[in-house]
Amino acid sequence: MKNSNNLTKFDTSLQKFNSIHLRDQEQQESWQEISRKIAEDKKRSSTPFLTFALSAVAMIGLAIVALTTFQGYFNKQAENPKVVVEEDHEEEKVQENDAFLLEDPTKENIEAMLLEREVARFEWAHGEESVAFVDEVENSGPVMIWHVGEKSAKVVPGLAENIGTSFIWSPDDSKVLVRSGTSIVSSGVVVDAASVENIGALTFVMGPVWSPDSEFIAFGQMDSEVTPVVATEIDGVGLSVYHVKSGGVISLIPADEENYYIPSVWEEELNYFDISFETSERVEKAMDVSFLYGESSGEDVGAPLNTYHVFAPFDIGPVHNWEEDMEFFAVESTNYVVGMGTVAAAATVFRLYEVNDAKDEVRLIRMSGPEPEAFMSLLEKENWVDEVATQLLETGVEKDELFFAYDASVAEELVNVNGEAMWLYPVQVGKDTFYFKRGEGLWAKHFANDRVMNLYMEEQFVYRNYLP
């Protein structure tokens, strides 16, 4: 009966989620209900669905109070991370807080000090070796992490207490998501527990869920371009995954007008709720997300040049000096390939590539000079590809630069390409990295060579589908 009552309250909360208009008395009652639920939460059943139901009640209740002072928050700006982060926090160093100092920093002594200082919001890691908390004695007190065995707590640079601050530890306790905002729409900053540094940020709807290996966070992602069929305080919500290392996002289910999607439990499969905007009816579903882990090193990819479509045409940008487009033309009965395109929107450039006999490496061996007219005149000939290749061999600027090489010991990487996490195969070219996508060819280049560093003072990244 208790489970049934909880589910009934969850249904009611979902209906309120679509239309929230409460009086002050109802707000106070909501706060009381939340407090009671938080206390019960410590003793709750391990049943995944009940866990979600109780958590959802608390989240919806928090939103009821916060919505009266945060009207308009849920529009377009909800797509961008909003956290209390001081400017230039990246240059700040992790500092110890002398107000939280113990000579014998056991777990019991640390918790006793937190309770003595009336710290209401703290969360121990699963192994109870670290605790994240906010010093609420101060106005907008700092976010801190205290490791058992260390005499003082460490302040997370640039983060301060905000409305609804809470903590969600990763399964392996290596990271903690510092959440701020309402229980419906929140921002989160990912903090590395060991270094106590910010390593990522995202905005999500309702509750996020860590992957079992602590590398991903599943979350409901707002899409301002999608309007629900009924009036709500949010836009459409799709199901996405945030990759902590790259900072990129992978869309699993796009937002639509009829339903919204919220993760619930991530074990071998990712469980999520498909919820109707109109009726609040929910269906729990599971998704196989093994594809998130891409190719493991040593996998047989067959013919690498074909697998990665190395000679597919590409157009990458947007950094002007490294904007580049290229098409490729094989020279019959040889290992040569002619490339023709432009760099930095300048004159046409011609290149000659050579494929090794093993068909797993491609090198740039010749390139046209600053005056390409001699090559342009050859384009009118029927066998122009052969003619251009011959001209490059005879008069082109000699080069010996790697373009592609396959090594079975090198695995694909999740790379952040303009906010999207994408599995790409890395090819190290000196200090630079060329990234190839299966079946699609060269997708991005990361430049860190001396010329780039001297010109820009920082590394540069160019990629496909850029906006000029």
Tab-separated table of C-alpha atoms in Angstrom:
chain	number	residue	atom	x	y	z
A	1	MET	CA	0.000	0.000	0.000
A	2	LYS	CA	2.866	2.354	0.786
A	3	ASN	CA	4.322	1.811	-2.684
A	4	SER	CA	0.939	2.469	-4.247
A	5	ASN	CA	0.568	5.738	-2.336
A	6	ASN	CA	3.995	6.873	-3.422
A	7	LEU	CA	3.210	6.153	-7.070
A	8	THR	CA	-0.078	8.020	-6.790
A	9	LYS	CA	1.739	11.061	-5.416
A	10	PHE	CA	4.245	10.768	-8.244
A	11	ASP	CA	1.401	10.834	-10.786
A	12	THR	CA	-0.040	13.933	-9.125
A	13	SER	CA	3.344	15.612	-9.144
A	14	LEU	CA	3.771	14.970	-12.846
A	15	GLN	CA	0.431	16.639	-13.490
A	16	LYS	CA	1.491	19.637	-11.407
A	17	PHE	CA	4.694	19.695	-13.436
A	18	ASN	CA	2.624	20.632	-16.491
A	19	SER	CA	0.655	23.392	-14.750
A	20	ILE	CA	2.032	24.951	-11.553
A	21	HIS	CA	-0.061	27.567	-9.730
A	22	LEU	CA	0.209	27.241	-5.933
A	23	ARG	CA	-0.692	29.430	-2.992
A	24	ASP	CA	1.759	30.281	-0.181
A	25	GLN	CA	0.185	27.699	2.090
A	26	GLU	CA	0.634	25.003	-0.549
A	27	GLN	CA	4.263	26.041	-0.961
A	28	GLN	CA	4.861	25.648	2.774
A	29	GLU	CA	3.174	22.252	2.717
A	30	SER	CA	5.398	21.286	-0.190
A	31	TRP	CA	8.500	22.182	1.812
A	32	GLN	CA	7.256	20.033	4.687
A	33	GLU	CA	6.584	17.140	2.335
A	34	ILE	CA	10.054	17.481	0.817
A	35	SER	CA	11.732	17.448	4.227
A	36	ARG	CA	9.827	14.348	5.207
A	37	LYS	CA	10.690	12.611	1.935
A	38	ILE	CA	14.367	13.421	2.285
A	39	ALA	CA	14.372	11.836	5.731
A	40	GLU	CA	12.542	8.775	4.426
A	41	ASP	CA	14.876	8.615	1.456
A	42	LYS	CA	17.670	7.353	3.705
A	43	LYS	CA	15.538	4.280	4.492
A	44	ARG	CA	13.905	3.806	1.111
A	45	SER	CA	13.565	0.489	-0.693
A	46	SER	CA	16.222	-0.532	-3.202
A	47	THR	CA	13.510	-1.091	-5.850
A	48	PRO	CA	14.604	1.083	-8.833
A	49	PHE	CA	11.140	2.324	-9.688
A	50	LEU	CA	10.240	3.282	-6.124
A	51	THR	CA	13.583	5.038	-5.796
A	52	PHE	CA	12.756	7.117	-8.826
A	53	ALA	CA	9.238	7.847	-7.577
A	54	LEU	CA	10.398	9.178	-4.207
A	55	SER	CA	13.159	11.223	-5.806
A	56	ALA	CA	10.736	12.669	-8.317
A	57	VAL	CA	8.347	13.815	-5.569
A	58	ALA	CA	11.151	15.745	-3.914
A	59	MET	CA	12.300	17.231	-7.188
A	60	ILE	CA	8.817	18.369	-8.188
A	61	GLY	CA	8.259	19.918	-4.771
A	62	LEU	CA	11.441	21.965	-4.955
A	63	ALA	CA	10.363	23.253	-8.335
A	64	ILE	CA	7.016	24.432	-6.920
A	65	VAL	CA	8.776	26.795	-4.515
A	66	ALA	CA	11.475	27.964	-6.893
A	67	LEU	CA	9.216	28.658	-9.858
A	68	THR	CA	7.626	31.708	-8.230
A	69	THR	CA	10.976	33.506	-8.219
A	70	PHE	CA	12.476	32.049	-11.371
A	71	GLN	CA	9.782	32.779	-13.977
A	72	GLY	CA	11.250	32.871	-17.447
A	73	TYR	CA	14.217	30.720	-16.480
A	74	PHE	CA	12.854	27.777	-18.417
A	75	ASN	CA	12.975	29.352	-21.871
A	76	LYS	CA	15.882	29.468	-24.325
A	77	GLN	CA	18.477	30.260	-21.689
A	78	ALA	CA	17.869	26.872	-20.073
A	79	GLU	CA	19.977	25.274	-22.809
A	80	ASN	CA	23.121	26.957	-21.483
A	81	PRO	CA	24.852	25.938	-18.246
A	82	LYS	CA	24.000	28.398	-15.439
A	83	VAL	CA	26.046	27.972	-12.303
A	84	VAL	CA	27.584	30.361	-9.834
A	85	VAL	CA	31.095	30.431	-11.242
A	86	GLU	CA	33.347	33.383	-10.616
A	87	GLU	CA	35.162	34.918	-13.584
A	88	ASP	CA	38.635	33.598	-14.342
A	89	HIS	CA	38.059	30.682	-11.955
A	90	GLU	CA	40.247	28.513	-14.179
A	91	GLU	CA	43.255	30.440	-12.888
A	92	GLU	CA	42.288	29.957	-9.251
A	93	LYS	CA	44.138	27.384	-7.216
A	94	VAL	CA	42.547	24.870	-4.883
A	95	GLN	CA	42.701	26.258	-1.356
A	96	GLU	CA	42.175	24.738	2.056
A	97	ASN	CA	39.513	26.145	4.361
A	98	ASP	CA	40.877	26.733	7.860
A	99	ALA	CA	37.349	26.910	9.259
A	100	PHE	CA	37.107	23.161	8.671
A	101	LEU	CA	40.230	21.808	10.336
A	102	LEU	CA	40.737	18.629	12.364
A	103	GLU	CA	43.772	16.986	13.892
A	104	ASP	CA	42.113	13.569	13.670
A	105	PRO	CA	40.098	13.677	10.400
A	106	THR	CA	38.208	10.402	10.618
A	107	LYS	CA	34.854	10.000	8.906
A	108	GLU	CA	33.062	10.254	12.242
A	109	ASN	CA	34.962	13.390	13.309
A	110	ILE	CA	34.426	15.118	9.967
A	111	GLU	CA	30.694	14.462	10.057
A	112	ALA	CA	30.502	15.610	13.675
A	113	MET	CA	32.098	18.933	12.710
A	114	LEU	CA	29.698	19.376	9.794
A	115	LEU	CA	26.740	18.811	12.096
A	116	GLU	CA	28.210	21.103	14.738
A	117	ARG	CA	28.502	23.885	12.163
A	118	GLU	CA	24.927	23.162	11.046
A	119	VAL	CA	25.927	22.159	7.536
A	120	ALA	CA	22.655	20.776	6.237
A	121	ARG	CA	23.710	20.022	2.690
A	122	PHE	CA	26.477	17.459	2.470
A	123	GLU	CA	26.798	14.140	0.702
A	124	TRP	CA	29.290	11.376	1.378
A	125	ALA	CA	30.811	9.438	-1.500
A	126	HIS	CA	29.710	5.809	-1.765
A	127	GLY	CA	32.877	4.556	-0.100
A	128	GLU	CA	32.568	7.248	2.608
A	129	GLU	CA	36.145	8.410	2.006
A	130	SER	CA	35.131	11.889	0.788
A	131	VAL	CA	32.299	14.320	1.465
A	132	ALA	CA	31.056	17.251	-0.619
A	133	PHE	CA	29.317	20.104	1.183
A	134	VAL	CA	28.507	23.815	1.318
A	135	ASP	CA	29.381	26.075	4.244
A	136	GLU	CA	25.947	27.609	4.766
A	137	VAL	CA	27.122	29.765	7.663
A	138	GLU	CA	28.553	32.141	5.089
A	139	ASN	CA	26.471	33.990	2.509
A	140	SER	CA	26.782	31.995	-0.725
A	141	GLY	CA	29.411	29.878	0.961
A	142	PRO	CA	31.948	27.928	-1.066
A	143	VAL	CA	31.517	24.372	-2.268
A	144	MET	CA	34.062	22.112	-0.574
A	145	ILE	CA	35.329	18.543	-0.587
A	146	TRP	CA	36.872	16.915	2.460
A	147	HIS	CA	38.797	13.652	2.173
A	148	VAL	CA	39.052	11.359	5.174
A	149	GLY	CA	42.622	11.501	6.471
A	150	GLU	CA	43.213	15.080	5.305
A	151	LYS	CA	43.210	17.651	8.090
A	152	SER	CA	41.210	20.309	6.258
A	153	ALA	CA	38.557	20.659	3.574
A	154	LYS	CA	39.443	21.930	0.104
A	155	VAL	CA	37.479	24.681	-1.640
A	156	VAL	CA	36.332	23.998	-5.211
A	157	PRO	CA	37.600	27.015	-7.214
A	158	GLY	CA	34.908	29.300	-8.579
A	159	LEU	CA	31.884	27.476	-7.155
A	160	ALA	CA	29.573	28.922	-4.523
A	161	GLU	CA	26.292	27.924	-2.906
A	162	ASN	CA	23.246	28.460	-5.102
A	163	ILE	CA	19.520	27.700	-4.969
A	164	GLY	CA	19.044	23.958	-4.592
A	165	THR	CA	22.702	22.997	-4.369
A	166	SER	CA	23.124	19.224	-4.015
A	167	PHE	CA	25.720	16.584	-4.831
A	168	ILE	CA	25.627	13.433	-6.974
A	169	TRP	CA	28.708	11.222	-6.681
A	170	SER	CA	29.888	9.021	-9.538
A	171	PRO	CA	29.800	5.257	-8.843
A	172	ASP	CA	33.591	5.058	-8.466
A	173	ASP	CA	33.718	8.208	-6.284
A	174	SER	CA	36.233	9.835	-8.652
A	175	LYS	CA	33.877	12.685	-9.535
A	176	VAL	CA	30.942	14.568	-8.069
A	177	LEU	CA	28.244	16.477	-9.923
A	178	VAL	CA	27.473	19.716	-8.073
A	179	ARG	CA	23.874	20.498	-8.904
A	180	SER	CA	22.225	23.923	-8.610
A	181	GLY	CA	18.817	25.259	-9.585
A	182	THR	CA	15.308	23.899	-9.298
A	183	SER	CA	14.408	20.235	-9.269
A	184	ILE	CA	12.981	20.551	-12.785
A	185	VAL	CA	15.726	22.461	-14.591
A	186	SER	CA	19.190	22.476	-13.051
A	187	SER	CA	22.783	23.185	-13.922
A	188	GLY	CA	25.622	20.925	-12.937
A	189	VAL	CA	29.371	21.267	-12.634
A	190	VAL	CA	31.464	18.090	-12.658
A	191	VAL	CA	34.284	18.212	-10.114
A	192	ASP	CA	37.247	15.857	-10.035
A	193	ALA	CA	37.327	14.590	-6.457
A	194	ALA	CA	41.090	14.073	-6.262
A	195	SER	CA	42.222	17.399	-7.718
A	196	VAL	CA	39.073	19.299	-6.605
A	197	GLU	CA	38.909	21.015	-10.003
A	198	ASN	CA	35.996	21.746	-12.344
A	199	ILE	CA	36.180	19.416	-15.335
A	200	GLY	CA	32.798	19.884	-17.024
A	201	ALA	CA	29.370	21.505	-17.006
A	202	LEU	CA	25.889	20.704	-18.291
A	203	THR	CA	22.237	21.724	-17.921
A	204	PHE	CA	19.546	19.080	-17.427
A	205	VAL	CA	15.861	18.493	-16.749
A	206	MET	CA	14.999	16.617	-13.545
A	207	GLY	CA	17.508	13.995	-12.370
A	208	PRO	CA	20.732	12.982	-14.158
A	209	VAL	CA	22.160	9.458	-13.878
A	210	TRP	CA	25.819	8.386	-13.890
A	211	SER	CA	26.979	5.471	-16.046
A	212	PRO	CA	28.337	2.450	-14.128
A	213	ASP	CA	31.916	3.277	-15.215
A	214	SER	CA	31.582	6.946	-14.196
A	215	GLU	CA	32.490	8.154	-17.706
A	216	PHE	CA	29.048	9.364	-18.835
A	217	ILE	CA	26.034	11.197	-17.418
A	218	ALA	CA	22.587	10.499	-18.873
A	219	PHE	CA	20.232	13.473	-18.682
A	220	GLY	CA	17.099	15.080	-20.074
A	221	GLN	CA	18.213	17.769	-22.528
A	222	MET	CA	15.970	20.747	-23.245
A	223	ASP	CA	15.451	21.752	-26.889
A	224	SER	CA	14.017	25.262	-27.328
A	225	GLU	CA	13.111	24.472	-30.946
A	226	VAL	CA	10.501	21.914	-29.834
A	227	THR	CA	7.181	23.114	-28.353
A	228	PRO	CA	5.108	20.558	-26.383
A	229	VAL	CA	1.498	19.885	-27.382
A	230	VAL	CA	0.299	21.315	-24.060
A	231	ALA	CA	1.458	24.455	-22.276
A	232	THR	CA	4.266	23.651	-19.841
A	233	GLU	CA	7.095	25.488	-18.137
A	234	ILE	CA	9.663	23.749	-20.337
A	235	ASP	CA	10.360	23.074	-23.990
A	236	GLY	CA	10.767	19.629	-25.488
A	237	VAL	CA	13.118	17.300	-23.617
A	238	GLY	CA	15.188	14.608	-25.314
A	239	LEU	CA	17.402	11.934	-23.781
A	240	SER	CA	21.129	12.613	-24.106
A	241	VAL	CA	24.450	11.492	-22.680
A	242	TYR	CA	27.275	13.781	-21.558
A	243	HIS	CA	30.815	12.443	-21.946
A	244	VAL	CA	32.847	13.814	-19.062
A	245	LYS	CA	36.320	13.492	-20.594
A	246	SER	CA	35.558	15.256	-23.879
A	247	GLY	CA	32.722	17.486	-22.681
A	248	GLY	CA	30.674	16.416	-25.694
A	249	VAL	CA	27.021	15.382	-25.807
A	250	ILE	CA	25.505	12.400	-27.616
A	251	SER	CA	21.789	12.560	-28.406
A	252	LEU	CA	20.020	9.245	-27.770
A	253	ILE	CA	16.390	10.283	-28.306
A	254	PRO	CA	15.602	13.691	-29.843
A	255	ALA	CA	13.001	15.913	-28.197
A	256	ASP	CA	9.470	15.781	-29.591
A	257	GLU	CA	6.128	17.503	-28.984
A	258	GLU	CA	4.285	14.542	-27.457
A	259	ASN	CA	6.617	13.075	-24.828
A	260	TYR	CA	9.668	13.910	-22.767
A	261	TYR	CA	12.426	11.530	-21.694
A	262	ILE	CA	14.117	11.277	-18.288
A	263	PRO	CA	16.780	8.709	-17.271
A	264	SER	CA	16.059	6.538	-14.246
A	265	VAL	CA	18.681	3.799	-13.731
A	266	TRP	CA	21.866	2.938	-15.627
A	267	GLU	CA	23.202	-0.564	-15.111
A	268	GLU	CA	24.036	-2.798	-18.087
A	269	GLU	CA	21.321	-0.959	-20.012
A	270	LEU	CA	20.130	2.606	-19.614
A	271	ASN	CA	16.596	2.712	-18.215
A	272	TYR	CA	14.524	5.818	-18.830
A	273	PHE	CA	10.959	7.096	-18.579
A	274	ASP	CA	8.965	8.011	-21.676
A	275	ILE	CA	6.411	10.474	-20.242
A	276	SER	CA	3.427	12.047	-21.983
A	277	PHE	CA	3.216	15.840	-21.783
A	278	GLU	CA	-0.567	15.671	-22.071
A	279	THR	CA	-1.529	12.897	-19.641
A	280	SER	CA	1.641	12.411	-17.550
A	281	GLU	CA	1.398	8.700	-18.393
A	282	ARG	CA	4.829	7.153	-18.175
A	283	VAL	CA	6.384	4.022	-19.612
A	284	GLU	CA	9.721	2.713	-18.380
A	285	LYS	CA	11.966	1.527	-21.184
A	286	ALA	CA	15.526	0.243	-21.552
A	287	MET	CA	18.170	1.042	-24.148
A	288	ASP	CA	21.330	-0.801	-25.147
A	289	VAL	CA	24.046	1.867	-25.020
A	290	SER	CA	27.082	-0.336	-25.646
A	291	PHE	CA	27.716	1.672	-28.822
A	292	LEU	CA	28.836	4.553	-26.610
A	293	TYR	CA	32.093	2.710	-26.052
A	294	GLY	CA	33.051	2.613	-29.731
A	295	GLU	CA	35.916	0.536	-31.101
A	296	SER	CA	38.293	-1.117	-28.682
A	297	SER	CA	41.954	-1.289	-29.649
A	298	GLY	CA	42.921	-4.454	-31.474
A	299	GLU	CA	39.579	-4.773	-33.265
A	300	ASP	CA	39.812	-6.035	-36.828
A	301	VAL	CA	38.602	-3.155	-38.994
A	302	GLY	CA	39.270	-4.878	-42.313
A	303	ALA	CA	40.811	-2.546	-44.898
A	304	PRO	CA	41.456	0.655	-42.899
A	305	LEU	CA	41.324	2.942	-45.954
A	306	ASN	CA	37.834	1.663	-46.733
A	307	THR	CA	36.658	1.440	-43.123
A	308	TYR	CA	37.478	5.092	-42.500
A	309	HIS	CA	36.754	6.207	-46.083
A	310	VAL	CA	40.067	8.062	-45.983
A	311	PHE	CA	39.681	9.640	-49.434
A	312	ALA	CA	36.156	10.977	-48.944
A	313	PRO	CA	35.878	14.706	-49.776
A	314	PHE	CA	35.914	17.017	-46.754
A	315	ASP	CA	35.351	20.644	-45.823
A	316	ILE	CA	36.610	21.717	-42.400
A	317	GLY	CA	36.825	25.049	-40.550
A	318	PRO	CA	36.139	27.608	-39.092
A	319	VAL	CA	39.644	28.912	-38.229
A	320	HIS	CA	40.465	30.967	-41.340
A	321	ASN	CA	44.113	30.010	-41.832
A	322	TRP	CA	43.177	26.355	-41.467
A	323	GLU	CA	39.887	26.240	-43.342
A	324	GLU	CA	40.319	23.483	-45.870
A	325	ASP	CA	38.294	21.588	-48.444
A	326	MET	CA	39.615	18.747	-50.545
A	327	GLU	CA	38.462	16.194	-53.125
A	328	PHE	CA	40.461	13.107	-54.074
A	329	PHE	CA	41.058	11.347	-57.394
A	330	ALA	CA	42.859	8.012	-57.706
A	331	VAL	CA	45.589	7.683	-60.332
A	332	GLU	CA	44.865	4.419	-62.142
A	333	SER	CA	47.313	1.528	-61.824
A	334	THR	CA	49.390	3.359	-59.200
A	335	ASN	CA	49.444	3.969	-55.443
A	336	TYR	CA	48.989	7.698	-56.038
A	337	VAL	CA	45.959	9.829	-55.227
A	338	VAL	CA	45.562	13.444	-56.378
A	339	GLY	CA	43.953	15.924	-54.008
A	340	MET	CA	42.433	19.185	-55.245
A	341	GLY	CA	40.898	21.909	-53.077
A	342	THR	CA	41.500	25.182	-51.263
A	343	VAL	CA	43.078	26.271	-47.996
A	344	ALA	CA	41.964	29.466	-46.227
A	345	ALA	CA	39.657	30.287	-49.177
A	346	ALA	CA	42.732	31.020	-51.297
A	347	ALA	CA	43.729	29.757	-54.744
A	348	THR	CA	43.258	26.127	-55.698
A	349	VAL	CA	45.896	23.804	-54.282
A	350	PHE	CA	46.942	20.429	-55.688
A	351	ARG	CA	48.430	17.597	-53.628
A	352	LEU	CA	49.795	14.167	-54.362
A	353	TYR	CA	49.349	11.370	-51.820
A	354	GLU	CA	50.955	7.926	-51.829
A	355	VAL	CA	49.413	4.802	-50.310
A	356	ASN	CA	51.778	2.123	-48.978
A	357	ASP	CA	51.567	-1.468	-50.211
A	358	ALA	CA	49.895	-2.633	-46.975
A	359	LYS	CA	47.076	-0.124	-47.611
A	360	ASP	CA	47.166	1.169	-44.043
A	361	GLU	CA	49.191	4.381	-44.427
A	362	VAL	CA	48.881	7.484	-46.610
A	363	ARG	CA	51.533	10.191	-46.940
A	364	LEU	CA	51.527	13.584	-48.641
A	365	ILE	CA	54.553	13.577	-51.000
A	366	ARG	CA	54.044	16.575	-53.307
A	367	MET	CA	52.195	19.889	-53.249
A	368	SER	CA	51.666	22.679	-55.778
A	369	GLY	CA	53.420	25.971	-55.086
A	370	PRO	CA	51.982	29.500	-54.811
A	371	GLU	CA	51.434	29.657	-58.602
A	372	PRO	CA	48.996	26.849	-59.520
A	373	GLU	CA	48.269	28.084	-63.069
A	374	ALA	CA	50.311	25.312	-64.676
A	375	PHE	CA	48.120	22.745	-62.953
A	376	MET	CA	44.858	24.556	-63.680
A	377	SER	CA	45.516	24.377	-67.419
A	378	LEU	CA	45.702	20.590	-67.186
A	379	LEU	CA	42.115	20.285	-65.940
A	380	GLU	CA	40.784	20.648	-69.482
A	381	LYS	CA	42.462	17.428	-70.585
A	382	GLU	CA	40.574	14.145	-70.605
A	383	ASN	CA	43.234	12.390	-68.542
A	384	TRP	CA	43.813	15.390	-66.281
A	385	VAL	CA	44.290	13.281	-63.120
A	386	ASP	CA	47.288	11.480	-64.643
A	387	GLU	CA	48.638	14.758	-66.010
A	388	VAL	CA	48.370	16.544	-62.647
A	389	ALA	CA	50.060	13.618	-60.881
A	390	THR	CA	52.941	13.685	-63.369
A	391	GLN	CA	53.301	17.459	-63.062
A	392	LEU	CA	53.360	17.233	-59.256
A	393	LEU	CA	56.036	14.529	-59.346
A	394	GLU	CA	58.170	16.625	-61.690
A	395	THR	CA	57.691	20.193	-60.403
A	396	GLY	CA	55.757	20.030	-57.144
A	397	VAL	CA	57.141	20.985	-53.749
A	398	GLU	CA	58.510	17.853	-52.102
A	399	LYS	CA	56.774	16.777	-48.902
A	400	ASP	CA	56.889	13.791	-46.596
A	401	GLU	CA	53.958	14.253	-44.227
A	402	LEU	CA	51.677	11.641	-42.712
A	403	PHE	CA	47.993	11.962	-43.625
A	404	PHE	CA	46.597	8.663	-42.334
A	405	ALA	CA	47.987	5.579	-40.601
A	406	TYR	CA	46.180	2.706	-38.918
A	407	ASP	CA	47.541	1.011	-35.805
A	408	ALA	CA	45.452	-1.779	-34.274
A	409	SER	CA	46.728	-0.832	-30.808
A	410	VAL	CA	45.195	2.651	-31.088
A	411	ALA	CA	41.520	2.906	-30.130
A	412	GLU	CA	38.938	5.382	-31.318
A	413	GLU	CA	38.298	8.335	-29.016
A	414	LEU	CA	35.212	10.291	-28.067
A	415	VAL	CA	35.965	13.779	-29.362
A	416	ASN	CA	33.980	16.932	-28.638
A	417	VAL	CA	33.096	18.320	-32.065
A	418	ASN	CA	31.231	21.591	-31.592
A	419	GLY	CA	29.412	20.259	-28.515
A	420	GLU	CA	28.701	16.778	-29.884
A	421	ALA	CA	30.665	13.772	-28.647
A	422	MET	CA	31.760	11.713	-31.634
A	423	TRP	CA	33.772	8.492	-31.935
A	424	LEU	CA	36.790	9.274	-34.137
A	425	TYR	CA	40.049	7.527	-34.941
A	426	PRO	CA	43.099	9.677	-34.050
A	427	VAL	CA	46.163	9.910	-36.284
A	428	GLN	CA	49.120	11.660	-34.679
A	429	VAL	CA	50.869	13.926	-37.186
A	430	GLY	CA	53.762	15.498	-35.310
A	431	LYS	CA	52.197	17.725	-32.660
A	432	ASP	CA	48.862	17.737	-34.506
A	433	THR	CA	46.074	15.144	-34.581
A	434	PHE	CA	43.891	14.261	-37.577
A	435	TYR	CA	40.566	12.579	-36.724
A	436	PHE	CA	38.805	10.158	-39.089
A	437	LYS	CA	35.241	8.896	-38.776
A	438	ARG	CA	34.195	5.439	-39.868
A	439	GLY	CA	32.669	5.496	-43.330
A	440	GLU	CA	33.004	9.278	-43.635
A	441	GLY	CA	36.688	10.200	-43.806
A	442	LEU	CA	38.607	13.088	-42.273
A	443	TRP	CA	36.308	14.812	-39.792
A	444	ALA	CA	38.480	17.144	-37.729
A	445	LYS	CA	42.022	18.387	-37.144
A	446	HIS	CA	43.561	19.507	-33.878
A	447	PHE	CA	46.544	21.810	-34.389
A	448	ALA	CA	49.224	22.239	-31.737
A	449	ASN	CA	52.291	22.770	-33.934
A	450	ASP	CA	54.741	25.618	-33.387
A	451	ARG	CA	53.367	27.711	-36.253
A	452	VAL	CA	49.855	27.642	-34.810
A	453	MET	CA	51.064	28.378	-31.294
A	454	ASN	CA	53.174	31.330	-32.481
A	455	LEU	CA	50.268	32.759	-34.463
A	456	TYR	CA	47.358	32.157	-32.073
A	457	MET	CA	49.083	31.514	-28.740
A	458	GLU	CA	46.759	28.534	-28.277
A	459	GLU	CA	45.809	25.284	-29.964
A	460	GLN	CA	43.215	25.318	-32.759
A	461	PHE	CA	40.473	22.885	-33.767
A	462	VAL	CA	38.771	22.666	-37.172
A	463	TYR	CA	35.947	20.306	-38.064
A	464	ARG	CA	33.177	19.480	-40.508
A	465	ASN	CA	29.745	21.123	-40.495
A	466	TYR	CA	31.156	24.333	-39.039
A	467	LEU	CA	29.293	27.634	-39.246
A	468	PRO	CA	31.361	30.273	-41.121
